[in-house]
JSON list of C-alpha atoms in Angstrom, two decimals:
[
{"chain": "A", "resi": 1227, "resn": "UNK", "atom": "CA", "xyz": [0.00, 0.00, 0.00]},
{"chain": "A", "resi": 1228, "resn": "UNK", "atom": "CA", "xyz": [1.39, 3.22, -0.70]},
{"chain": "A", "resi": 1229, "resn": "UNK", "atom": "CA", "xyz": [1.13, 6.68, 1.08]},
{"chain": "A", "resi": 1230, "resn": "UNK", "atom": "CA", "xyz": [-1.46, 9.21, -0.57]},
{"chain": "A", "resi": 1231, "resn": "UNK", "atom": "CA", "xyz": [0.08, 12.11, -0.99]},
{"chain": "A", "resi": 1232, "resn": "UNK", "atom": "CA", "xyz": [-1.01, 15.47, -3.12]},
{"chain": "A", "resi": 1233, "resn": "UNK", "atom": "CA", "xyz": [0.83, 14.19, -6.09]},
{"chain": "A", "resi": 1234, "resn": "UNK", "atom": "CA", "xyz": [-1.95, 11.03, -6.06]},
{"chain": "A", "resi": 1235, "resn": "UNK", "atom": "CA", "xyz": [-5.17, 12.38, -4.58]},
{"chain": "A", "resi": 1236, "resn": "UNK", "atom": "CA", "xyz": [-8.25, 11.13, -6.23]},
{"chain": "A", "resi": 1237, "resn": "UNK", "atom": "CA", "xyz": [-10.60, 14.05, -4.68]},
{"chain": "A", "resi": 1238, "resn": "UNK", "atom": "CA", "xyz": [-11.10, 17.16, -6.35]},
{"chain": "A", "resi": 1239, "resn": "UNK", "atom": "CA", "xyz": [-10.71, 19.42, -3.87]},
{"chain": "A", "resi": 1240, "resn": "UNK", "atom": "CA", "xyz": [-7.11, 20.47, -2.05]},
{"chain": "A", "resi": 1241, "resn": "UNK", "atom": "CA", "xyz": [-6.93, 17.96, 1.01]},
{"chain": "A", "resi": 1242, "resn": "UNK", "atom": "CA", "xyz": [-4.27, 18.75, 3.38]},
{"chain": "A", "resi": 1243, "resn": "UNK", "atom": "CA", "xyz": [-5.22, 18.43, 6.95]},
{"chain": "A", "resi": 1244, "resn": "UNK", "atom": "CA", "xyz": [-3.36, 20.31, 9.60]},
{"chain": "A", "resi": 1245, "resn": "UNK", "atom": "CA", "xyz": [-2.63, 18.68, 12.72]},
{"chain": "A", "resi": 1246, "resn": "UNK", "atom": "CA", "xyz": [-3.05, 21.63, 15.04]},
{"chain": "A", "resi": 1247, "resn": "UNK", "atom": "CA", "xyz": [-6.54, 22.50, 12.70]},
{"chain": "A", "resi": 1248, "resn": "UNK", "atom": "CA", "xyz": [-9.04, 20.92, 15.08]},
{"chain": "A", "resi": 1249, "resn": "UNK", "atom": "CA", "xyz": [-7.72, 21.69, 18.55]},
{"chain": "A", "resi": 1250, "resn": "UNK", "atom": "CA", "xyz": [-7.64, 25.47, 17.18]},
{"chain": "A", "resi": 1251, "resn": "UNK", "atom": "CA", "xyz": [-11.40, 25.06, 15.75]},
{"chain": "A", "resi": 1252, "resn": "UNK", "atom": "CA", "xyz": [-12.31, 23.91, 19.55]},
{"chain": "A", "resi": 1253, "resn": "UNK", "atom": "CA", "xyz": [-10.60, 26.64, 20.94]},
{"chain": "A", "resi": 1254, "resn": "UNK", "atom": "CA", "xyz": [-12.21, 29.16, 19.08]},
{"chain": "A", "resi": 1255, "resn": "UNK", "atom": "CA", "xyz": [-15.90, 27.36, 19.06]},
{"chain": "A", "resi": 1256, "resn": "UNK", "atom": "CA", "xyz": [-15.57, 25.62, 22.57]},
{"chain": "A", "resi": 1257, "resn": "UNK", "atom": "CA", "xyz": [-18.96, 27.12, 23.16]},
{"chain": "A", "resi": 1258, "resn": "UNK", "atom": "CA", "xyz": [-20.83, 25.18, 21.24]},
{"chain": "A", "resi": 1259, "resn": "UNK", "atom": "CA", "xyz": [-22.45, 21.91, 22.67]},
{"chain": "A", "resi": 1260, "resn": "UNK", "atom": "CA", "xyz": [-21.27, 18.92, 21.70]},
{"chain": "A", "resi": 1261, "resn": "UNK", "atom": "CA", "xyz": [-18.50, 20.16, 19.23]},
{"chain": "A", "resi": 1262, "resn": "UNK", "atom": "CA", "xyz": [-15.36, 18.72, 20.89]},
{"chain": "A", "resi": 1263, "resn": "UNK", "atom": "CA", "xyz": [-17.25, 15.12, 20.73]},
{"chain": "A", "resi": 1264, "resn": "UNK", "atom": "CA", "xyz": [-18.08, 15.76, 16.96]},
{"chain": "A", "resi": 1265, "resn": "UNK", "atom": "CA", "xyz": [-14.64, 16.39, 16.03]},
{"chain": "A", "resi": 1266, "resn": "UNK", "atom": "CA", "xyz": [-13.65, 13.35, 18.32]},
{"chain": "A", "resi": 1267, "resn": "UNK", "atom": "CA", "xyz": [-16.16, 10.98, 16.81]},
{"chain": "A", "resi": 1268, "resn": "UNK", "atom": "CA", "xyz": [-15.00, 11.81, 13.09]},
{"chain": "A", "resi": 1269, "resn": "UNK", "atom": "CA", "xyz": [-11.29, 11.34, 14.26]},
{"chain": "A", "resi": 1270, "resn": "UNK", "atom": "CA", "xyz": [-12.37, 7.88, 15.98]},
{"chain": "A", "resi": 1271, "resn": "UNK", "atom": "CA", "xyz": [-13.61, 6.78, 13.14]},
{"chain": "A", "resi": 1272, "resn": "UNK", "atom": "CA", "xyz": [-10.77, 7.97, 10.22]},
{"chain": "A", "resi": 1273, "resn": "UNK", "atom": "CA", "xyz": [-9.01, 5.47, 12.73]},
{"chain": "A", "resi": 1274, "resn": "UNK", "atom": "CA", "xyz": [-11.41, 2.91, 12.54]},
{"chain": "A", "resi": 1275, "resn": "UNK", "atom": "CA", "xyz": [-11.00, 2.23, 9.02]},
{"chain": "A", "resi": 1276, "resn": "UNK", "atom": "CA", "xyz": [-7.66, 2.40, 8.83]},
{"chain": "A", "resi": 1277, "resn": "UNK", "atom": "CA", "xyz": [-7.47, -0.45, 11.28]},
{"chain": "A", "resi": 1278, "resn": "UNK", "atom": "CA", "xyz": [-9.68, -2.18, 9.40]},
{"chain": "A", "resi": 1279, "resn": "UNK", "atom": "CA", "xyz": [-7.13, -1.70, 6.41]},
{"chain": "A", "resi": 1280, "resn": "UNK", "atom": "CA", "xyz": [-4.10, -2.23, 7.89]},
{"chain": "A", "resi": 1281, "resn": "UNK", "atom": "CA", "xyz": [-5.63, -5.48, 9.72]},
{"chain": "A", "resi": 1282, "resn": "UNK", "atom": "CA", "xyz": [-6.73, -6.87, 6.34]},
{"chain": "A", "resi": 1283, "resn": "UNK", "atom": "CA", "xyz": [-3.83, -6.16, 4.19]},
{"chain": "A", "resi": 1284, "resn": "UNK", "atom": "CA", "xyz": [-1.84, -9.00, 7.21]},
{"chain": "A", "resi": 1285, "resn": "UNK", "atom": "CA", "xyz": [-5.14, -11.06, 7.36]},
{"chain": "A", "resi": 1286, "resn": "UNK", "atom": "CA", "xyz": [-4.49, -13.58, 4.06]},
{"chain": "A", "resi": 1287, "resn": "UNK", "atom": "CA", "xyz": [-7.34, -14.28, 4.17]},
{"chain": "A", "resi": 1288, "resn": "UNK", "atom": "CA", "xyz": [-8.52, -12.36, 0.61]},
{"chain": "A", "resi": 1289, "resn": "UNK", "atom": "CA", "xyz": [-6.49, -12.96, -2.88]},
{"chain": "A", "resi": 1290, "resn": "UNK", "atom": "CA", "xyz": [-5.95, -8.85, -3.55]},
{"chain": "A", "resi": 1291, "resn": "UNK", "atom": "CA", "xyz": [-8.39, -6.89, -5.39]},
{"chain": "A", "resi": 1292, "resn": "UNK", "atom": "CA", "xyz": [-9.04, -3.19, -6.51]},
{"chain": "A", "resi": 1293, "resn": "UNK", "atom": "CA", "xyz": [-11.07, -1.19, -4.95]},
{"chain": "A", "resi": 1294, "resn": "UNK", "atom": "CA", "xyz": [-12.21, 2.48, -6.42]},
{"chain": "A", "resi": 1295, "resn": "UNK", "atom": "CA", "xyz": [-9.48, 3.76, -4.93]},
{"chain": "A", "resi": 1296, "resn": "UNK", "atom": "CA", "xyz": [-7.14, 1.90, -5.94]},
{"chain": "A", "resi": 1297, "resn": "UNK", "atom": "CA", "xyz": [-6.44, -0.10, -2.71]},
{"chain": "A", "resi": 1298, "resn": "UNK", "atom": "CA", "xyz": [-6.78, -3.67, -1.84]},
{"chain": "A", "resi": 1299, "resn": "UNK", "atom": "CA", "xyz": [-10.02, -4.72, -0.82]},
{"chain": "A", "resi": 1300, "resn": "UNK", "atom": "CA", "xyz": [-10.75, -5.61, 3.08]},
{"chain": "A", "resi": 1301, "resn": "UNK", "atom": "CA", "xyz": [-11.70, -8.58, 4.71]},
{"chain": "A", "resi": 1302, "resn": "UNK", "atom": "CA", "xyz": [-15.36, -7.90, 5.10]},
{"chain": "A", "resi": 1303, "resn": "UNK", "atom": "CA", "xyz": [-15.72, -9.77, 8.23]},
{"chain": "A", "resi": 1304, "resn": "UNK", "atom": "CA", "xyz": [-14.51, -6.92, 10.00]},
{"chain": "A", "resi": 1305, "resn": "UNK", "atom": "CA", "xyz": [-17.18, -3.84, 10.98]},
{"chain": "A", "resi": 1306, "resn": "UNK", "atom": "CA", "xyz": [-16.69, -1.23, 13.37]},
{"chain": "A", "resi": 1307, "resn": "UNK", "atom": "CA", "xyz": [-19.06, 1.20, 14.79]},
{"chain": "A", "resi": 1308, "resn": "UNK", "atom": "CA", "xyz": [-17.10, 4.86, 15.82]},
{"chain": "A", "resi": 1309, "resn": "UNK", "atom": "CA", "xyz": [-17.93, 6.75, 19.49]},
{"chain": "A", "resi": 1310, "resn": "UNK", "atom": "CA", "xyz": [-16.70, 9.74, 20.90]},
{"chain": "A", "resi": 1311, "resn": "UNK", "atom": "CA", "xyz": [-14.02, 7.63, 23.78]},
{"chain": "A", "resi": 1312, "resn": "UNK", "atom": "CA", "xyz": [-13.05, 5.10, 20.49]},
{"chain": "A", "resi": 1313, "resn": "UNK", "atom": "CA", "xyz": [-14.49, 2.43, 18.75]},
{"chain": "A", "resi": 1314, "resn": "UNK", "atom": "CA", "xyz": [-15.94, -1.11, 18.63]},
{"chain": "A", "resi": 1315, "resn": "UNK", "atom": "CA", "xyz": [-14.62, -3.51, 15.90]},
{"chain": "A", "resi": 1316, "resn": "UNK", "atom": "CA", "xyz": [-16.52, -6.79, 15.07]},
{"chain": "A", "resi": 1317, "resn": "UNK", "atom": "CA", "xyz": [-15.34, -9.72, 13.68]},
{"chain": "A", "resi": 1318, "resn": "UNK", "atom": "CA", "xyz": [-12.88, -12.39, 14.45]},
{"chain": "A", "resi": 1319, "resn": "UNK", "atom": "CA", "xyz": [-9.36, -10.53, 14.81]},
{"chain": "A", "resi": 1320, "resn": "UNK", "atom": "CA", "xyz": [-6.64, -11.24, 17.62]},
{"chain": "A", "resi": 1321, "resn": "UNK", "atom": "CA", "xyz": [-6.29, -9.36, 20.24]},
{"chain": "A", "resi": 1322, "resn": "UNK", "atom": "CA", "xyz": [-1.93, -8.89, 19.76]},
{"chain": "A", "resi": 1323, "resn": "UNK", "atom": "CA", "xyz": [-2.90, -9.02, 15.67]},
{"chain": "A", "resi": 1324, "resn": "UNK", "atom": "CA", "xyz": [-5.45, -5.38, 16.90]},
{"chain": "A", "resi": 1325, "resn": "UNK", "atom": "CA", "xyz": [-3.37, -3.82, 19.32]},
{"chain": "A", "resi": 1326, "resn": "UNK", "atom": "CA", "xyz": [-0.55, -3.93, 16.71]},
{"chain": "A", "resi": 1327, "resn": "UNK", "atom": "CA", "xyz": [-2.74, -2.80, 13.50]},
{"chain": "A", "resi": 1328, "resn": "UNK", "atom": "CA", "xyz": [-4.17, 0.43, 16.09]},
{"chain": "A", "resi": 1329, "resn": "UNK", "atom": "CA", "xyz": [-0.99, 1.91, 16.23]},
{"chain": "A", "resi": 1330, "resn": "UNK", "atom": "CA", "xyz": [0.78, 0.99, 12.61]},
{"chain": "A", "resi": 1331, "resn": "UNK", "atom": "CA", "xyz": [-3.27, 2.74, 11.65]},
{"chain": "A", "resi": 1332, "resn": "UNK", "atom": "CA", "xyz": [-2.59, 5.62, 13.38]},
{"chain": "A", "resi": 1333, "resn": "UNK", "atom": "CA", "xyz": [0.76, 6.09, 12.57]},
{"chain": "A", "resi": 1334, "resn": "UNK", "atom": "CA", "xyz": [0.17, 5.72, 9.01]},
{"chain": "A", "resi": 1335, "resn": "UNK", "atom": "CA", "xyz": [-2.81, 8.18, 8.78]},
{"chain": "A", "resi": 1336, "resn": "UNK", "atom": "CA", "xyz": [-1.02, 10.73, 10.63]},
{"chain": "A", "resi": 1337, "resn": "UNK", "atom": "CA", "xyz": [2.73, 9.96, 8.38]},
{"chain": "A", "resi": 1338, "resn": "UNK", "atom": "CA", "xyz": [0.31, 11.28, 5.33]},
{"chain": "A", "resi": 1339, "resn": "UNK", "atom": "CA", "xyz": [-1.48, 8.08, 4.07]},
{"chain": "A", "resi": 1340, "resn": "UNK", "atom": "CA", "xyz": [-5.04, 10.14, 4.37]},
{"chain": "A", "resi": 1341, "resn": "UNK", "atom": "CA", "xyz": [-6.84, 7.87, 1.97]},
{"chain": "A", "resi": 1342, "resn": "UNK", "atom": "CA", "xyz": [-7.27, 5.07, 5.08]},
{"chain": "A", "resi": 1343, "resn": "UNK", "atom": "CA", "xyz": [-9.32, 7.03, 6.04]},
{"chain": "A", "resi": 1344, "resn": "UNK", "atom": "CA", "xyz": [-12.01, 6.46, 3.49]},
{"chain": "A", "resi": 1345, "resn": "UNK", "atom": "CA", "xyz": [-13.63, 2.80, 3.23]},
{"chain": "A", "resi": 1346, "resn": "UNK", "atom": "CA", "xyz": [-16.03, 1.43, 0.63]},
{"chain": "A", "resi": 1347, "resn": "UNK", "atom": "CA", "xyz": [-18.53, -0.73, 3.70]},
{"chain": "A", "resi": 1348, "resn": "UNK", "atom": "CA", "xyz": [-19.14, 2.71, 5.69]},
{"chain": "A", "resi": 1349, "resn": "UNK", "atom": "CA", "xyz": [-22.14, 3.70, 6.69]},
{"chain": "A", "resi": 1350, "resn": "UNK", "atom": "CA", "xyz": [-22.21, 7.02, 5.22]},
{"chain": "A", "resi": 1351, "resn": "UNK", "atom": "CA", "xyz": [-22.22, 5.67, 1.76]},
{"chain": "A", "resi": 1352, "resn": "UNK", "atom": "CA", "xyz": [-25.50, 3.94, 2.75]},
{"chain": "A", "resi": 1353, "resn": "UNK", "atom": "CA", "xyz": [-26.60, 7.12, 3.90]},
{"chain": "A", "resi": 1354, "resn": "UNK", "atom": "CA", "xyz": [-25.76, 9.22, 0.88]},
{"chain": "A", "resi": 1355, "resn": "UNK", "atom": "CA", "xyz": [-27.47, 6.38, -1.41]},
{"chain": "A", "resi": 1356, "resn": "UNK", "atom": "CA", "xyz": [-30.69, 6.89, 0.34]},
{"chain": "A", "resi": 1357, "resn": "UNK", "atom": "CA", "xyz": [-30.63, 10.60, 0.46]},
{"chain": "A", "resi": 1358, "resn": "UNK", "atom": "CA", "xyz": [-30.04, 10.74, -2.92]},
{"chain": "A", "resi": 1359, "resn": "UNK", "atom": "CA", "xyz": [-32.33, 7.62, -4.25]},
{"chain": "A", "resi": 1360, "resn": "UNK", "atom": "CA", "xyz": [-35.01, 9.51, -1.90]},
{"chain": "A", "resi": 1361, "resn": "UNK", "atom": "CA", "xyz": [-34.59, 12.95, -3.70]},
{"chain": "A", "resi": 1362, "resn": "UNK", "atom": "CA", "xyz": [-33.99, 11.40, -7.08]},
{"chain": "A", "resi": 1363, "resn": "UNK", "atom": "CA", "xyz": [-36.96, 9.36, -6.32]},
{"chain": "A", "resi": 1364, "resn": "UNK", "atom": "CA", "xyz": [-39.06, 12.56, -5.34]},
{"chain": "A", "resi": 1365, "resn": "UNK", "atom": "CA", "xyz": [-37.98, 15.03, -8.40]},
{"chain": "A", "resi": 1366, "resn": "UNK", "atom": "CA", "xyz": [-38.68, 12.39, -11.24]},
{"chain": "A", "resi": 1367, "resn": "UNK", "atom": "CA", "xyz": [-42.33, 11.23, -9.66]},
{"chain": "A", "resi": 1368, "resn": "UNK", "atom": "CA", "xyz": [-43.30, 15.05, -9.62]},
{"chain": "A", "resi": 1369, "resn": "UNK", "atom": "CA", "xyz": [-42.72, 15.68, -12.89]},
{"chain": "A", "resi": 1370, "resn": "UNK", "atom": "CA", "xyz": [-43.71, 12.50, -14.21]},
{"chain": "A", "resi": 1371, "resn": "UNK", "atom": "CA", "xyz": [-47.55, 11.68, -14.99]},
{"chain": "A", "resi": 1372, "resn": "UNK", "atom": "CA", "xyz": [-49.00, 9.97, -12.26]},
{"chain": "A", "resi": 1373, "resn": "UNK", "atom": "CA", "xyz": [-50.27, 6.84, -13.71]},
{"chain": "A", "resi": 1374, "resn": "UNK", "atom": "CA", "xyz": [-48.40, 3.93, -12.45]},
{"chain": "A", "resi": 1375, "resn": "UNK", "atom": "CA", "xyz": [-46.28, 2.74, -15.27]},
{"chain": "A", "resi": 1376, "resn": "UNK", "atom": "CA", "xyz": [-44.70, 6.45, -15.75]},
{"chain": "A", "resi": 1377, "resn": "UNK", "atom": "CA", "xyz": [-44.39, 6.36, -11.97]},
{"chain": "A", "resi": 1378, "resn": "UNK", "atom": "CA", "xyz": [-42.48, 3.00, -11.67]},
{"chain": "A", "resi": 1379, "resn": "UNK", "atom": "CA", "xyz": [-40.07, 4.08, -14.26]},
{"chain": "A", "resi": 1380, "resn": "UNK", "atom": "CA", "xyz": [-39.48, 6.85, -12.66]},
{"chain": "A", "resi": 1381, "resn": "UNK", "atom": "CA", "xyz": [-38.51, 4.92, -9.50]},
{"chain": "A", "resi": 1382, "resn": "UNK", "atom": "CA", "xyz": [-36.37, 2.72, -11.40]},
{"chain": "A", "resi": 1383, "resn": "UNK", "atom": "CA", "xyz": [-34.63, 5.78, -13.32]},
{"chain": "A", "resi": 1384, "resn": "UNK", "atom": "CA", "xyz": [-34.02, 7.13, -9.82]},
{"chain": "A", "resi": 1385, "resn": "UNK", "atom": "CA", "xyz": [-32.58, 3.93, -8.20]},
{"chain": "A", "resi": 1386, "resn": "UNK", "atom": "CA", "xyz": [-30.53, 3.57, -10.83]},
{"chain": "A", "resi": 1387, "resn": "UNK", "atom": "CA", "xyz": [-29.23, 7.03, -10.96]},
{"chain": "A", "resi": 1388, "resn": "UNK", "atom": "CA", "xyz": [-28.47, 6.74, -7.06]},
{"chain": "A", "resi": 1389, "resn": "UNK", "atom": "CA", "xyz": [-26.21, 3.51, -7.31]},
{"chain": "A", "resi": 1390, "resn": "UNK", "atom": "CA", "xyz": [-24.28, 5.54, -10.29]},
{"chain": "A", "resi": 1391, "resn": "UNK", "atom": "CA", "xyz": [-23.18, 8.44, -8.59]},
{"chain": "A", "resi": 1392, "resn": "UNK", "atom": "CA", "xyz": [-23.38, 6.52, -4.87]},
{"chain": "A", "resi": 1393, "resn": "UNK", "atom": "CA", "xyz": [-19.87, 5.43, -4.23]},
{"chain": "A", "resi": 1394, "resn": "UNK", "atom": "CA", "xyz": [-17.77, 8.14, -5.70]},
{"chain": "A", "resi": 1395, "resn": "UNK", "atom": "CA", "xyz": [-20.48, 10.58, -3.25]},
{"chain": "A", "resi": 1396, "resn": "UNK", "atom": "CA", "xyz": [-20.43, 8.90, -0.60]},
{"chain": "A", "resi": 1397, "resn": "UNK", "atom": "CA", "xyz": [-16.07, 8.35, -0.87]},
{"chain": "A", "resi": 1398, "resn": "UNK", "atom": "CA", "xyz": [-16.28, 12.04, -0.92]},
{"chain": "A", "resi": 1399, "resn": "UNK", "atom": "CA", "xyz": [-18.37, 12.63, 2.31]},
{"chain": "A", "resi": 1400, "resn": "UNK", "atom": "CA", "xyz": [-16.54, 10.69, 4.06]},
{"chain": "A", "resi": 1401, "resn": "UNK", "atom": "CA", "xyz": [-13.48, 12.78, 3.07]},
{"chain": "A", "resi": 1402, "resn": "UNK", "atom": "CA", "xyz": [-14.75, 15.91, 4.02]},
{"chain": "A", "resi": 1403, "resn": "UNK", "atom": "CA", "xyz": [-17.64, 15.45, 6.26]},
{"chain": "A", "resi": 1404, "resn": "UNK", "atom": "CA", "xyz": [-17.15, 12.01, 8.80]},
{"chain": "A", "resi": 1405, "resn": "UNK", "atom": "CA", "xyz": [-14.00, 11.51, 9.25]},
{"chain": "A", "resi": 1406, "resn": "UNK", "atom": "CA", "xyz": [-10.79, 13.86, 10.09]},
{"chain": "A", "resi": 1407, "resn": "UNK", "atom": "CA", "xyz": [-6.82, 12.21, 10.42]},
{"chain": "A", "resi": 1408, "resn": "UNK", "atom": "CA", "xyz": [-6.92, 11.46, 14.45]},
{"chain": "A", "resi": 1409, "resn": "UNK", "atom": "CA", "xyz": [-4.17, 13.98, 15.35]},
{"chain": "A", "resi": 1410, "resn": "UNK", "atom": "CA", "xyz": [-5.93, 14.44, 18.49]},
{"chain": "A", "resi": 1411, "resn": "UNK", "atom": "CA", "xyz": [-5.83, 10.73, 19.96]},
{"chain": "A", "resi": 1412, "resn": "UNK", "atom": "CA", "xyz": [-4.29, 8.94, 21.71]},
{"chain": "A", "resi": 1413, "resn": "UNK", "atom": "CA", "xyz": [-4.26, 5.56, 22.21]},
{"chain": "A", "resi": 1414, "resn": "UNK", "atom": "CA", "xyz": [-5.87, 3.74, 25.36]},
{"chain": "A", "resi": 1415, "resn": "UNK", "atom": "CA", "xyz": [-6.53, 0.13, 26.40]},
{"chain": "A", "resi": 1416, "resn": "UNK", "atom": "CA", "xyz": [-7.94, -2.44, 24.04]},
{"chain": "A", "resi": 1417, "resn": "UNK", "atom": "CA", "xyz": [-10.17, -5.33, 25.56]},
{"chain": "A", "resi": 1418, "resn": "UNK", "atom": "CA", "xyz": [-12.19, -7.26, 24.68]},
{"chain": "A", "resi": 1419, "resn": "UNK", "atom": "CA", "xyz": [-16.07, -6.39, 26.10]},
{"chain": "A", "resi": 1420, "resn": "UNK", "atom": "CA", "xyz": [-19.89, -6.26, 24.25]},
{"chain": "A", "resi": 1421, "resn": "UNK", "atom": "CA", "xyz": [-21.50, -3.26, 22.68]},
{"chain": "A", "resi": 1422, "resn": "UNK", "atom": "CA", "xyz": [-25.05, -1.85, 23.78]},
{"chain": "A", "resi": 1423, "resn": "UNK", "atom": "CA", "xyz": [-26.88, -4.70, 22.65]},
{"chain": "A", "resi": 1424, "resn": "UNK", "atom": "CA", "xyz": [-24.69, -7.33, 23.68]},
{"chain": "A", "resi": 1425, "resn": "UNK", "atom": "CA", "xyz": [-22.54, -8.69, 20.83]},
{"chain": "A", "resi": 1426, "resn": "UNK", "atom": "CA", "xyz": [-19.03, -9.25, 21.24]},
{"chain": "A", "resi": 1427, "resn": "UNK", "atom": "CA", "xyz": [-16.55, -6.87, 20.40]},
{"chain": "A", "resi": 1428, "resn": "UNK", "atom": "CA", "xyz": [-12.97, -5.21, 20.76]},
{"chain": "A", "resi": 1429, "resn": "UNK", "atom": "CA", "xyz": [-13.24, -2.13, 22.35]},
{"chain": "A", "resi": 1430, "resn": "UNK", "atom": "CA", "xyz": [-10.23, 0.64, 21.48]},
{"chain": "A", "resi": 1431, "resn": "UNK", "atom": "CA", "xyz": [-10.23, 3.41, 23.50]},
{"chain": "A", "resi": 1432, "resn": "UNK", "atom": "CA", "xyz": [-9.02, 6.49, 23.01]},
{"chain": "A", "resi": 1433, "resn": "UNK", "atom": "CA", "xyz": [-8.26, 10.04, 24.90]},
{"chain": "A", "resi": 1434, "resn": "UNK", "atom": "CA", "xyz": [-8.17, 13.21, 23.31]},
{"chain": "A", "resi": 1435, "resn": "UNK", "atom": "CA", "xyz": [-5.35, 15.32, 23.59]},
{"chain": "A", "resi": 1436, "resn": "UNK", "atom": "CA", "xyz": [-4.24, 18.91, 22.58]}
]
């Protein structure tokens, strides 16, 4: 895997995060509720998928593939869900095999490698599919005539449209919108435990720092 760096970035805007950038935007906006765990959340979870990454790329377990960006596909038994203190990572992983791939993650992201920070299975893609399948889905029905065969095709022209434009939209918002390289974190204990509802998990914790 090798580092993303301007001279290979697949986005179309300048990306260059700064590593003092969010501790200066809390600083500045500390008065707003709920900001410092926003920023931390988005951090946690830039470091979630890189973990995922880097555990995959030692895992064997898949022959390699490419994905849209241009990096080996993951072992998709491996999920993760992102909180504000770190995140929970599903599948079957050891626990040495974790602890290692945390760190090399977050060394990696913050070395310049940005693009682990982006991975195809996130949630926000699903999200951005049905935002846009649902607006798609809206515009064409209102302009179409409402009997149902013009409707239905409208539906399908919309669904189809969505899973076009879907992944490269939904690569991008996680770019820019839900995740940020984890500059502020560091690294805590890593157990074993359950989530909320009682599945088993690996639990990295995290602390922010300035």
């Amino acid at each position: 895997m090798t580092a993303t760096s301007s001279q290979a970035n697949p986005f179309p805007f300048d990306f260059a995060p700064h590593p003092t950038g969010d501790a200066e935007l809390l600083q500045q906006l500390a008065f707003i509720p709920g900001l410092k765990e926003t920023l931390a959340v988005r951090q946690v979870h830039a470091l979630e998928h890189a973990t995922v990454w880097v555990l995959s790329e030692t895992s064997g377990e898949r022959a390699p593939e490419t994905s849209q960006a241009g990096r080996s596909l993951d072992n998709d038994g491996l999920g993760g869900m992102s909180t504000d203190r770190g995140f929970y990572l599903y599948g079957q992983v050891n626990l040495l095999d974790l602890r290692r791939a945390v760190h090399v993650a977050h060394d990696r992201l913050t070395r310049g490698e940005w693009d682990l920070a982006v991975h195809p299975r996130c949630g926000t893609n699903l999200s951005v599919g049905m935002l846009i399948a649902a607006g798609l889905a809206f515009g064409i029905t209102m302009v179409l005539p409402r009997d149902p065969i013009s409707q239905l095709l409208g539906l399908g022209v919309a669904a189809t449209a969505a899973s076009q434009v879907t992944p490269d939209l939904g690569i991008l918002a996680q770019r820019y919108l839900t995740t940020a390289i984890p500059y502020n974190l560091a690294i805590e204990e890593i157990t074993p435990t359950q989530d909320m509802w009682g599945r088993s998990a690996h639990f990295v914790g995290v602390r922010w720092i300035e």
